Short mmCIF file of C-alpha atoms and ligand atoms in Angstrom, two decimals:
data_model
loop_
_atom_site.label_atom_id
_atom_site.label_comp_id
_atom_site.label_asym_id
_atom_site.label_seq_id
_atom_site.Cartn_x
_atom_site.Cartn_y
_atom_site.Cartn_z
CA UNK A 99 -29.30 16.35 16.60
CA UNK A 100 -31.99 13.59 17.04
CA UNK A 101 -35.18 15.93 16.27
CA UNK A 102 -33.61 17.49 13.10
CA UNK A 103 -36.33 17.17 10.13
CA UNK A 104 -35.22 14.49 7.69
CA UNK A 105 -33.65 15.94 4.23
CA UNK A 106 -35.31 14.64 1.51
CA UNK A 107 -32.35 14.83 -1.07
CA UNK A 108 -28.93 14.94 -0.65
CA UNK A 109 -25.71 13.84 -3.01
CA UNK A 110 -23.91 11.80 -1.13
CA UNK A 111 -25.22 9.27 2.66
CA UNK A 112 -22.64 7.81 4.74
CA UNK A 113 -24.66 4.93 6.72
CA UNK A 114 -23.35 5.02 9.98
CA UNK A 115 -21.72 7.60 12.55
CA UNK A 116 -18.67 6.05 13.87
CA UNK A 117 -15.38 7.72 13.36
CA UNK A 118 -15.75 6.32 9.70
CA UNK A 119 -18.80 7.76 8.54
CA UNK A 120 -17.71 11.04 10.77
CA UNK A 121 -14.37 11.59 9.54
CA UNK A 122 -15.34 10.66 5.76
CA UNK A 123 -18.32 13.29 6.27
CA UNK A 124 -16.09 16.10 7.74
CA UNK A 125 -13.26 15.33 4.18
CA UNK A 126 -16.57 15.67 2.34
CA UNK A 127 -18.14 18.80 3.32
CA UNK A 128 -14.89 20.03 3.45
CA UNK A 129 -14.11 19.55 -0.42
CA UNK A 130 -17.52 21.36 -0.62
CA UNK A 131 -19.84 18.03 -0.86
CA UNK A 132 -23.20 17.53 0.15
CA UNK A 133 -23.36 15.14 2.65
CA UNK A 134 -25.76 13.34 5.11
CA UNK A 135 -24.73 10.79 8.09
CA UNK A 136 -27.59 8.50 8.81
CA UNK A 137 -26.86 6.96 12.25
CA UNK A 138 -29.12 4.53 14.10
CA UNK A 139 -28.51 5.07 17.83
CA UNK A 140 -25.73 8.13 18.31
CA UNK A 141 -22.31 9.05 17.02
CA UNK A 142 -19.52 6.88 18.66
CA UNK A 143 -22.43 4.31 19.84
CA UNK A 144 -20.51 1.12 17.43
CA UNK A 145 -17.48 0.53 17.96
CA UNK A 146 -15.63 3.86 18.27
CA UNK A 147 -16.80 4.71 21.66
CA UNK A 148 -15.87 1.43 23.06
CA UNK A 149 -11.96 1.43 21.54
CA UNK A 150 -8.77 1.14 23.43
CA UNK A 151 -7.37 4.73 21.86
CA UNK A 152 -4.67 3.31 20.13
CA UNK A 153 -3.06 4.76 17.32
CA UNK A 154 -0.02 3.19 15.49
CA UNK A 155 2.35 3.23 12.42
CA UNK A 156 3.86 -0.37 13.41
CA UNK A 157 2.12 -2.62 10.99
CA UNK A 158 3.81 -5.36 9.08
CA UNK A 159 3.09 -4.27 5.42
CA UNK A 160 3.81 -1.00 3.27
CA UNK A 161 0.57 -0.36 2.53
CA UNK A 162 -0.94 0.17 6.54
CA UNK A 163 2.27 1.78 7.32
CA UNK A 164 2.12 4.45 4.71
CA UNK A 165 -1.66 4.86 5.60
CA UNK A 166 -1.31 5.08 9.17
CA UNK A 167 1.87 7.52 8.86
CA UNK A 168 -0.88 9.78 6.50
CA UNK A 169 -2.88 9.25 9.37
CA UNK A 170 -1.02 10.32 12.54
CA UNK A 171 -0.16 13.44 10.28
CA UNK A 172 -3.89 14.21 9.90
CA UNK A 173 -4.82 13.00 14.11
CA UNK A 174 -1.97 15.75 14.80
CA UNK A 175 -3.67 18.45 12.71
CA UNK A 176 -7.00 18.03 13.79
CA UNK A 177 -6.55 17.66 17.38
CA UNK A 178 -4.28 21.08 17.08
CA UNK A 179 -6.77 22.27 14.95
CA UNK A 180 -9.78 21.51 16.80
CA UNK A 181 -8.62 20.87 20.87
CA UNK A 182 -8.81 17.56 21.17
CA UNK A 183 -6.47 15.09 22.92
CA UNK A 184 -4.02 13.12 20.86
CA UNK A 185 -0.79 12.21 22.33
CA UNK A 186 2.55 10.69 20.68
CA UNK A 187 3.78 9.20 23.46
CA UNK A 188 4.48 5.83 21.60
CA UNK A 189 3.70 2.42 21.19
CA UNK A 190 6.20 -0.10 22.94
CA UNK A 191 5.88 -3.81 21.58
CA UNK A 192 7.61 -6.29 24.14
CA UNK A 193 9.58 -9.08 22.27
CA UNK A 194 10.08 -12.54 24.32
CA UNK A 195 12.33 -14.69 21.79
CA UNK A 196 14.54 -14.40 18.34
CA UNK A 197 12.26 -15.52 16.46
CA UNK A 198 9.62 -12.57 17.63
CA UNK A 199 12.37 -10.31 17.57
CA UNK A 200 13.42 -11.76 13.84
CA UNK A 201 9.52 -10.82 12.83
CA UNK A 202 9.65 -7.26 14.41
CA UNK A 203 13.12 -6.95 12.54
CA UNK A 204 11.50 -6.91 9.28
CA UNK A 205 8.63 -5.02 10.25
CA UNK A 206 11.08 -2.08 11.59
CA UNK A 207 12.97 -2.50 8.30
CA UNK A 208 9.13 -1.64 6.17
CA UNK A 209 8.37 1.45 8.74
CA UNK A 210 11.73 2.72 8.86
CA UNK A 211 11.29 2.60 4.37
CA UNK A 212 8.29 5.31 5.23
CA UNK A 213 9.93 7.59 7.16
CA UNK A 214 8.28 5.90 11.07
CA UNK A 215 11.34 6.02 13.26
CA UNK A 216 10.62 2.62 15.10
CA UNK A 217 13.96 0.88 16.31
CA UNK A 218 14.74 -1.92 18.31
CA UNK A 219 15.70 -1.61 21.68
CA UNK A 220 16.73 -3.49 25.27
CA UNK A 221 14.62 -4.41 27.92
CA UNK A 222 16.75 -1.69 29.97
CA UNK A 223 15.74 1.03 27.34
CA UNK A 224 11.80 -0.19 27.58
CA UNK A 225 12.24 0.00 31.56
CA UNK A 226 12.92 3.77 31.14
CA UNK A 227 9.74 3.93 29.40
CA UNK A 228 7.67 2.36 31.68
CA UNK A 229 9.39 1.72 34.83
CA UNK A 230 6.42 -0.30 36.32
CA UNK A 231 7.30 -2.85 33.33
CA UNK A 232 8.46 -6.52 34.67
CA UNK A 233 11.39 -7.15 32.11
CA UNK A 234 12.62 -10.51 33.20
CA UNK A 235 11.50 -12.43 30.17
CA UNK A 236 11.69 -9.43 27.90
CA UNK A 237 14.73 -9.57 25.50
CA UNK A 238 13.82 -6.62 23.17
CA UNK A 239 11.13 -4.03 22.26
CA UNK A 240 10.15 -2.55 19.34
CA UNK A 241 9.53 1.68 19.85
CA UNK A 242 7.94 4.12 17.91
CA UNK A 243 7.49 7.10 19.99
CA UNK A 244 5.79 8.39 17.16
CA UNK A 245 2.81 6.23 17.59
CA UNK A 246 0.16 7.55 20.50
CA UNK A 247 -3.34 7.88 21.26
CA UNK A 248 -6.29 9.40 21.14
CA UNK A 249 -9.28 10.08 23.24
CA UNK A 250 -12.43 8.41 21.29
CA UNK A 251 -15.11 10.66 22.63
CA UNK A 252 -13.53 14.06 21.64
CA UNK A 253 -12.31 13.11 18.74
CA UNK A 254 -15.19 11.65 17.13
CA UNK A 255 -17.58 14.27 18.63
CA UNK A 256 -14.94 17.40 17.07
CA UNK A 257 -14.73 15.79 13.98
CA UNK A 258 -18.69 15.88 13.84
CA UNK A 259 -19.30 19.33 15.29
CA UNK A 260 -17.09 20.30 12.59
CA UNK A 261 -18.16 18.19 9.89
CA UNK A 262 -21.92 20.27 11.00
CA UNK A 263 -20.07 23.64 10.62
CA UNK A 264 -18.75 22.83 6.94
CA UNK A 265 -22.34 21.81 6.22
CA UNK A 266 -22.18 18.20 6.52
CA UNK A 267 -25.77 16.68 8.25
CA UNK A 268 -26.09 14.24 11.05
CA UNK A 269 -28.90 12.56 11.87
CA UNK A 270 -28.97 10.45 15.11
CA UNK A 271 -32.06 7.54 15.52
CA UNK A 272 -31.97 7.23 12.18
CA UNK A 273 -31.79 3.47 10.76
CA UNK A 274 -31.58 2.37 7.30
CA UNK A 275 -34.18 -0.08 6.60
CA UNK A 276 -33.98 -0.55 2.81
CA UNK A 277 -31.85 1.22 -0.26
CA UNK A 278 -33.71 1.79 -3.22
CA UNK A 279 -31.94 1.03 -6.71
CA UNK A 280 -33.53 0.82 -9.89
CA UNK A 281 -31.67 -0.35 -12.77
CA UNK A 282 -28.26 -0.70 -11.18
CA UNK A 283 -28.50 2.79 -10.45
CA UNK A 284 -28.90 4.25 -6.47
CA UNK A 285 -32.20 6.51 -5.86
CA UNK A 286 -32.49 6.71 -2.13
CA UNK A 287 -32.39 5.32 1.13
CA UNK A 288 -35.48 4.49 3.34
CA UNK A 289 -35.18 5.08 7.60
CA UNK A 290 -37.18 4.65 10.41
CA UNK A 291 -38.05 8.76 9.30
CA UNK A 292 -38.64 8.87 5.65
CA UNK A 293 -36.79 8.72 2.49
CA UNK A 294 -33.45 10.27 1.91
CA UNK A 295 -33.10 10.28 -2.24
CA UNK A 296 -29.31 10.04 -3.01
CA UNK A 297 -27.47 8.85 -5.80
CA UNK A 298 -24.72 7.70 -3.97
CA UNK A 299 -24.10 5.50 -0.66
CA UNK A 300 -21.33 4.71 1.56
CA UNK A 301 -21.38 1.75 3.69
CA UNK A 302 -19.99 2.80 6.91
CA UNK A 303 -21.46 0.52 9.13
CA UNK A 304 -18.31 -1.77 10.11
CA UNK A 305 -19.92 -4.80 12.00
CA UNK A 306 -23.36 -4.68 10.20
CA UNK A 307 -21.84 -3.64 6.54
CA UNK A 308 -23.17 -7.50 5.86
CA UNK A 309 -26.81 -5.89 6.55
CA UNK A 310 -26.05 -2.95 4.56
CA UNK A 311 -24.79 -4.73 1.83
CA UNK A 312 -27.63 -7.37 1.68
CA UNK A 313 -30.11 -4.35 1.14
CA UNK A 314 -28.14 -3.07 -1.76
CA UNK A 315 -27.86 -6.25 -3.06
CA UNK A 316 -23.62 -6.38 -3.14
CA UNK A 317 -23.37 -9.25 -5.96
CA UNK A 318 -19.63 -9.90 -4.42
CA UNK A 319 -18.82 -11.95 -1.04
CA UNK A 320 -17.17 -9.78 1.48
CA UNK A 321 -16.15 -11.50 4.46
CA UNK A 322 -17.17 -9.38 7.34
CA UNK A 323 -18.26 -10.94 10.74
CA UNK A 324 -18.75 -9.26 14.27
CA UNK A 325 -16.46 -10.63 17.22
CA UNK A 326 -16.75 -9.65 20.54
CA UNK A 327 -13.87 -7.99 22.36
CA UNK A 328 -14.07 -6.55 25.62
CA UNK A 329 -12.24 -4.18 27.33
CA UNK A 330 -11.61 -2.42 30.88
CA UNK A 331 -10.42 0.40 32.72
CA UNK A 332 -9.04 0.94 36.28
CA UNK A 333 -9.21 3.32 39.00
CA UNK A 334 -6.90 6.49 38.25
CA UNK A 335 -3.34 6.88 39.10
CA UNK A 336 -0.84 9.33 39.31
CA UNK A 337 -0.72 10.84 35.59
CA UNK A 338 2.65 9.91 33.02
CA UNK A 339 2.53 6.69 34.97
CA UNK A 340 1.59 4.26 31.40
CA UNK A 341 2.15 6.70 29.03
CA UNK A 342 3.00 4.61 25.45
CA UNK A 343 0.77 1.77 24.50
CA UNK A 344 2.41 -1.41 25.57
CA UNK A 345 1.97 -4.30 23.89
CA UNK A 346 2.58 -8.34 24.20
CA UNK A 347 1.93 -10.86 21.80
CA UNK A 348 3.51 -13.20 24.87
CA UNK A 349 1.04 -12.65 27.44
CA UNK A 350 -2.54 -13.00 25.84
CA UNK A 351 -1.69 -10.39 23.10
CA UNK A 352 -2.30 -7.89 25.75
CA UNK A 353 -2.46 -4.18 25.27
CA UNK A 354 -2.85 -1.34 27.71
CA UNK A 355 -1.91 2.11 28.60
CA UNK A 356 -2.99 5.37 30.45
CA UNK A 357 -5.82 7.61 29.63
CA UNK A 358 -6.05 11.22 30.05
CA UNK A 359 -8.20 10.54 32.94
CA UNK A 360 -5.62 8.36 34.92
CA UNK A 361 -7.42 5.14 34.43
CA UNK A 362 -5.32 2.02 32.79
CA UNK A 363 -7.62 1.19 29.82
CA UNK A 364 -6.38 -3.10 28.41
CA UNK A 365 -7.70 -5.65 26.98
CA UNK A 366 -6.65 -9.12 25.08
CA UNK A 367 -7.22 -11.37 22.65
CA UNK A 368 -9.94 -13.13 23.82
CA UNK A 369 -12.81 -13.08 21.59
CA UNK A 370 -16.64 -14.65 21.21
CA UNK A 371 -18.10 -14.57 17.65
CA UNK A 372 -19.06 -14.06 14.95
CA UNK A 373 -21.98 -12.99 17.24
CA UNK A 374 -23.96 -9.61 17.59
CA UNK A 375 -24.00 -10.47 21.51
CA UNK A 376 -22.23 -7.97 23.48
CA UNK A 377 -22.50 -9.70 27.40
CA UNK A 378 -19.71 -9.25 29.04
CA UNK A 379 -18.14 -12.50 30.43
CA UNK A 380 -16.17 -13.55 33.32
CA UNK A 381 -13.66 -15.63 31.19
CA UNK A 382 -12.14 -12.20 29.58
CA UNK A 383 -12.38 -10.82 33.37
CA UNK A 384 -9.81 -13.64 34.53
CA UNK A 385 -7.20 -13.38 31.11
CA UNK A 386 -7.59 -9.99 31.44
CA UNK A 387 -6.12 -9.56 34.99
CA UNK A 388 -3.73 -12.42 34.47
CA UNK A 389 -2.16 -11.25 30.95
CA UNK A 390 -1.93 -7.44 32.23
CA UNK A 391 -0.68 -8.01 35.94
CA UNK A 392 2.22 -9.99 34.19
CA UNK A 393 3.18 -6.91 32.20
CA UNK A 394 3.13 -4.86 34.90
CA UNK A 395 3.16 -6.51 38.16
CA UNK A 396 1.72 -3.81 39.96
CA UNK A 397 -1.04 -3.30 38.00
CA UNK A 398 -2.22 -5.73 41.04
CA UNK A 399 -3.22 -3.16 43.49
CA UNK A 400 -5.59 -1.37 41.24
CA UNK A 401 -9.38 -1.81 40.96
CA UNK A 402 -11.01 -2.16 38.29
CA UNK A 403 -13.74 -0.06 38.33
CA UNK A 404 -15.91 -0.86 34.79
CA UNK A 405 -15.52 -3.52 31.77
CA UNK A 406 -17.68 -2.98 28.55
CA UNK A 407 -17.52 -4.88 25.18
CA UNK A 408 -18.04 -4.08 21.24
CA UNK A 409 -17.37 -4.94 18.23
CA UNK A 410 -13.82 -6.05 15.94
CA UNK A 411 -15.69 -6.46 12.64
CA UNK A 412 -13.15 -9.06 11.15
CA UNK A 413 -12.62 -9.82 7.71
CA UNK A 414 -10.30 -12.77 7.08
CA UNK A 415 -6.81 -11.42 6.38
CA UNK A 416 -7.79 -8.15 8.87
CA UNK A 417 -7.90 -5.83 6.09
CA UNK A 418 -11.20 -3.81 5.82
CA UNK A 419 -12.87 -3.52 3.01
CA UNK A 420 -12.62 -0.27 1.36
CA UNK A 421 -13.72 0.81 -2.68
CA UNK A 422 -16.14 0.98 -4.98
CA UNK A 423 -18.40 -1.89 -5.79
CA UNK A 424 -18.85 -1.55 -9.32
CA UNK A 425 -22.03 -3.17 -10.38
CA UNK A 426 -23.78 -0.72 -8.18
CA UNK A 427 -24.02 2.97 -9.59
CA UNK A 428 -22.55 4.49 -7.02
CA UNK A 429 -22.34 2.55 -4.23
CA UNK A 430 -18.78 2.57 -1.79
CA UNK A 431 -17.75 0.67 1.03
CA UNK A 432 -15.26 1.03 3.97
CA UNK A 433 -15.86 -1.47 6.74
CA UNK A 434 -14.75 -4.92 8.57
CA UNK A 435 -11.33 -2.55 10.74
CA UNK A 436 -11.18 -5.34 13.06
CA UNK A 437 -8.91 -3.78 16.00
CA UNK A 438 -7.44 -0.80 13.82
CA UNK A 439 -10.51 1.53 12.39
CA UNK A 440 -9.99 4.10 15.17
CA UNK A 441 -6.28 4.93 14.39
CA UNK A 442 -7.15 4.72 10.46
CA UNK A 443 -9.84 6.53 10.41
CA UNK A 444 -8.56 10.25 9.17
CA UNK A 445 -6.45 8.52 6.41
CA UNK A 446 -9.26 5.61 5.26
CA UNK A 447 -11.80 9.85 4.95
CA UNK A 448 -8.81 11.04 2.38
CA UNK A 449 -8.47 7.66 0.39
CA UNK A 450 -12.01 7.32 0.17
CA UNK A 451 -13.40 11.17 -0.65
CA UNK A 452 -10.43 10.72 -3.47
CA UNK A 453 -11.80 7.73 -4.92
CA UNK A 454 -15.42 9.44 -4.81
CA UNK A 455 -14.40 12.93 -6.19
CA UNK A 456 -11.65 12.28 -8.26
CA UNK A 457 -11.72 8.69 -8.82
CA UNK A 458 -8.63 7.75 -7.50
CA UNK A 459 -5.84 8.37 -4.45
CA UNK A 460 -2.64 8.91 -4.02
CA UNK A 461 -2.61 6.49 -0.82
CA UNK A 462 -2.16 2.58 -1.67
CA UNK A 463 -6.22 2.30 -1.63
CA UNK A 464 -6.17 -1.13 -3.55
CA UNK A 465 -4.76 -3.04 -0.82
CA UNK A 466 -8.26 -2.70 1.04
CA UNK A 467 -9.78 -4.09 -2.56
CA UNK A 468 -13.20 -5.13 -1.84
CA UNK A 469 -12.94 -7.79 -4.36
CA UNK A 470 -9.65 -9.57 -3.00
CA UNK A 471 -11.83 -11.71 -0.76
CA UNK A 472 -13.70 -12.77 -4.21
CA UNK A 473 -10.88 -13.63 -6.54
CA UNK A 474 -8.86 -15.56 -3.84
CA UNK A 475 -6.33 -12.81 -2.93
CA UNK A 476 -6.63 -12.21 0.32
CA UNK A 477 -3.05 -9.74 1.77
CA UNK A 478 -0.70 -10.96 4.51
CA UNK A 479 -2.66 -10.32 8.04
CA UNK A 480 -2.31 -7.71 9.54
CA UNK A 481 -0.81 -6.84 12.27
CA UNK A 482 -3.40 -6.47 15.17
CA UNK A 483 -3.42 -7.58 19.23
CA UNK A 484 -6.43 -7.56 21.41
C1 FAD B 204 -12.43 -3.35 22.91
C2 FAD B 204 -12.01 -2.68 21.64
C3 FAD B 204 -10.78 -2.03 21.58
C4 FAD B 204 -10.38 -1.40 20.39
N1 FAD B 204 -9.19 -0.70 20.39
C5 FAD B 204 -8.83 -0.01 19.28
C6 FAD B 204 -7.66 0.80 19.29
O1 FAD B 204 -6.95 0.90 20.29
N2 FAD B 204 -7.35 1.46 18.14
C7 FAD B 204 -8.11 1.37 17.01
O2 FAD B 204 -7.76 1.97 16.00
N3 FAD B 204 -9.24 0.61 17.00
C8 FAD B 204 -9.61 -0.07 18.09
N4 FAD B 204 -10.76 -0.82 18.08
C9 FAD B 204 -11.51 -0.93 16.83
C10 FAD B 204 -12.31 0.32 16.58
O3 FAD B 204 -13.19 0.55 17.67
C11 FAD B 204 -13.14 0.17 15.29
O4 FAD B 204 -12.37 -0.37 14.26
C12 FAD B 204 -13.67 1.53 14.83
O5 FAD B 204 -14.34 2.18 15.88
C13 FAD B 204 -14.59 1.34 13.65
O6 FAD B 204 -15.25 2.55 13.38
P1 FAD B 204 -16.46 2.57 12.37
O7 FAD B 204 -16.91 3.96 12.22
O8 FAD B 204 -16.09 1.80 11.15
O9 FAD B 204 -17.56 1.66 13.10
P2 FAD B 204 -18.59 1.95 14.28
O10 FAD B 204 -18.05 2.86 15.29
O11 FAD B 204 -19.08 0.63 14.75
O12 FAD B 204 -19.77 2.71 13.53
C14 FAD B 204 -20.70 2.06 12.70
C15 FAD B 204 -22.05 2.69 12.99
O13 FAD B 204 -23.02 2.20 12.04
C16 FAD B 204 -24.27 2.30 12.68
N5 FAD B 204 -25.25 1.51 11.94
C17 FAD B 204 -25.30 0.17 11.77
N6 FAD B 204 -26.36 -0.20 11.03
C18 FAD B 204 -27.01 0.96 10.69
C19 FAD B 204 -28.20 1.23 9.95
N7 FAD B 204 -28.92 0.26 9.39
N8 FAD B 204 -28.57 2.53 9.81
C20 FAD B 204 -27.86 3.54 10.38
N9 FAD B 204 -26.72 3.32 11.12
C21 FAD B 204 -26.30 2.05 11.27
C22 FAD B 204 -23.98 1.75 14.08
O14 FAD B 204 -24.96 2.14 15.02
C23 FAD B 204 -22.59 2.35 14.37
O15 FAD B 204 -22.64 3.52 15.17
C24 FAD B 204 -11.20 -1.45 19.24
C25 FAD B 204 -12.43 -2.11 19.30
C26 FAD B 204 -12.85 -2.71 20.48
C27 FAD B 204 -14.17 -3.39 20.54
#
């Protein structure tokens, strides 16, 4: 991909190949646009490559629940469609107290609204699940076993490969510099390899969508700041050992689960920021192995074998930003995920390739309003761990 000759002219660019700017590209090319990824290092190389592989309906407002139940629909086509791994095999909150359990209540009450079949249930129930799981303190758990997981690197890399095939372009090494706009209007973008002349951009880039949108000249504030999270996996055990996501808010709002390599992939809410600074430290290194051995005790006797860090770009209620901004003829947006671009991804390609081919969608787009952050509106937070 890197050597490909530069396009001078193309419709639509997508800045930045993450599973954003990839999925939205593959929608595109699909509804017969012509479309160009611009990506500075490789596909995956943000965020995407470095995520936990969660993927969830249990959010605490109708408007991420009905998008992420869109979204599981369209992770379970593709990965039939096109071989990849995605597996429902849950996610399993664990709830300490009454007034947790009072929260997750309401939140069931929203999903089960959609259609997600998430239902409260005893610690006995979640020791099925996982039988590894210490339960002592645990007086309920919320289950979807709808929810799942995906792996990162097939996904993203299908989706492309098949984005290619329906005539999409990605280029690799390829970094915007500047985007050229002459009376309000988009002409082009300038990279490190030449001009691509476009009328219309999408801002894809998630933790540097501030860069982006200070080169286009974005006349509205939207709050988007980098924060480091870090992550790590074990040594392999016997497969089906983890197999929902497990989650507690308790215990340094801890998440982990199994991959499809064996490995226990975790991490928690510790977080350095806003900062572009991606060191790993030894701080996260001790929470991390304190929060997830008191999960699941045994998790003791396993190595570690590799940490790694990246990027929750975080906007202030935990909502990305995803529309048109209108001063700018035609410039789009759809960044700032914090821990939940991954598992939105398929869903956030349909709302957006509605809004730029048809104007509109039929999913609740305007709760991701870039403008809420500008008029003082910001939504309730979203539900997010790690
Ligand atoms: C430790 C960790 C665990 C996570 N766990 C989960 C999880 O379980 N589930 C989940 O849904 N999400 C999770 N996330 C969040 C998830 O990784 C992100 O929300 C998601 O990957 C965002 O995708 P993206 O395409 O928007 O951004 P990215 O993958 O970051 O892609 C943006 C791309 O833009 C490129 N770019 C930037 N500037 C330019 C430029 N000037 N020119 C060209 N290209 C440019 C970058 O190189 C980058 O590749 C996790 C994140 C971390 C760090």
């Amino acid at each position: 991909m890197p050597h490909k000759e530069l396009p001078n002219k193309s419709e639509i660019v997508i800045i930045g190949g993450g599973i954003v700017g990839v999925t939205l590209a593959h929608e595109l090319a699909k509804r017969g646009e012509e479309v160009v990824v611009l990506e500075k290092r490789f596909i995956g190389s943000g965020s995407t490559f470095r995520c936990g592989t969660g993927i969830r309906q249990q959010f605490n407002d109708e408007a991420n629940v009905q998008v992420m139940k869109r979204s599981v629909e369209l992770w379970k086509k593709y990965s039939e469609e096109y071989g990849f791994s995605f597996e429902q095999t849950g996610y399993l909150f664990l709830l300490y107290d009454d007034e947790e359990v009072e929260e997750f209540k309401k939140n069931i009450a929203i999903q089960n609204r959609f259609g997600v079949p998430t239902r409260l249930i005893t610690p006995e129930e979640a020791k099925e699940i996982v039988p590894l799981l210490d339960i002592s303190e645990v007086v309920a758990a919320s289950w979807n076993p709808t929810d799942g997981k995906a792996d990162p690197f097939h996904s993203t890399t299908a989706f492309a490969l098949h984005a290619e095939e329906m005539g999409a372009k990605l280029y690799e090494y390829t970094e915007v510099k500047e985007i050229i706009i002459e009376n309000g209007e988009i002409k082009g973008v300038k990279t490190n390899r030449g001009v691509v002349n476009t009328g219309i951009v999408v801002n894809a880039t998630n933790a540097w969508a501030k860069l982006i949108n200070a080169m286009a000249k974005v006349p509205i504030h939207i709050p988007i700041e980098p924060y480091k999270h870090q992550a790590i996996i074990t040594q392999p055990i016997k497969g089906g050992t983890v197999k929902p996501m497990v989650i507690s808010f308790k215990y340094g709002h801890a998440y982990l689960t199994q991959t499809n390599h064996g490995g226990i992939v975790g991490g928690v809410g510790y977080e350095v920021g806003p900062t572009y600074d991606l060191n790993p430290s030894y701080q996260f290194m001790k929470e991390v192995s304190y929060y997830l051995t008191k999960i699941i005790p045994a998790l003791r006797e396993l190595l570690i074998l590799r940490t790694w860090a990246g990027y929750y770009a975080k906007t202030p209620d935990s909502n990305p930003a995803i529309g048109r901004i209108n001063e700018i003829d035609e410039y789009y947006i759809a960044a700032g995920f914090s821990g939940h671009g991954f598992m939105m991804a398929p869903a956030v390609a349909e709302m957006l390739s509605d809004l730029i081919t048809r104007g509109k969608s039929k999913l609740p787009i305007e709760w991701y309003d870039p403008y809420r952050f500008e008029r003082g509106e910001l939504r309730n937070k979203a539900l997010q761990m790690g």
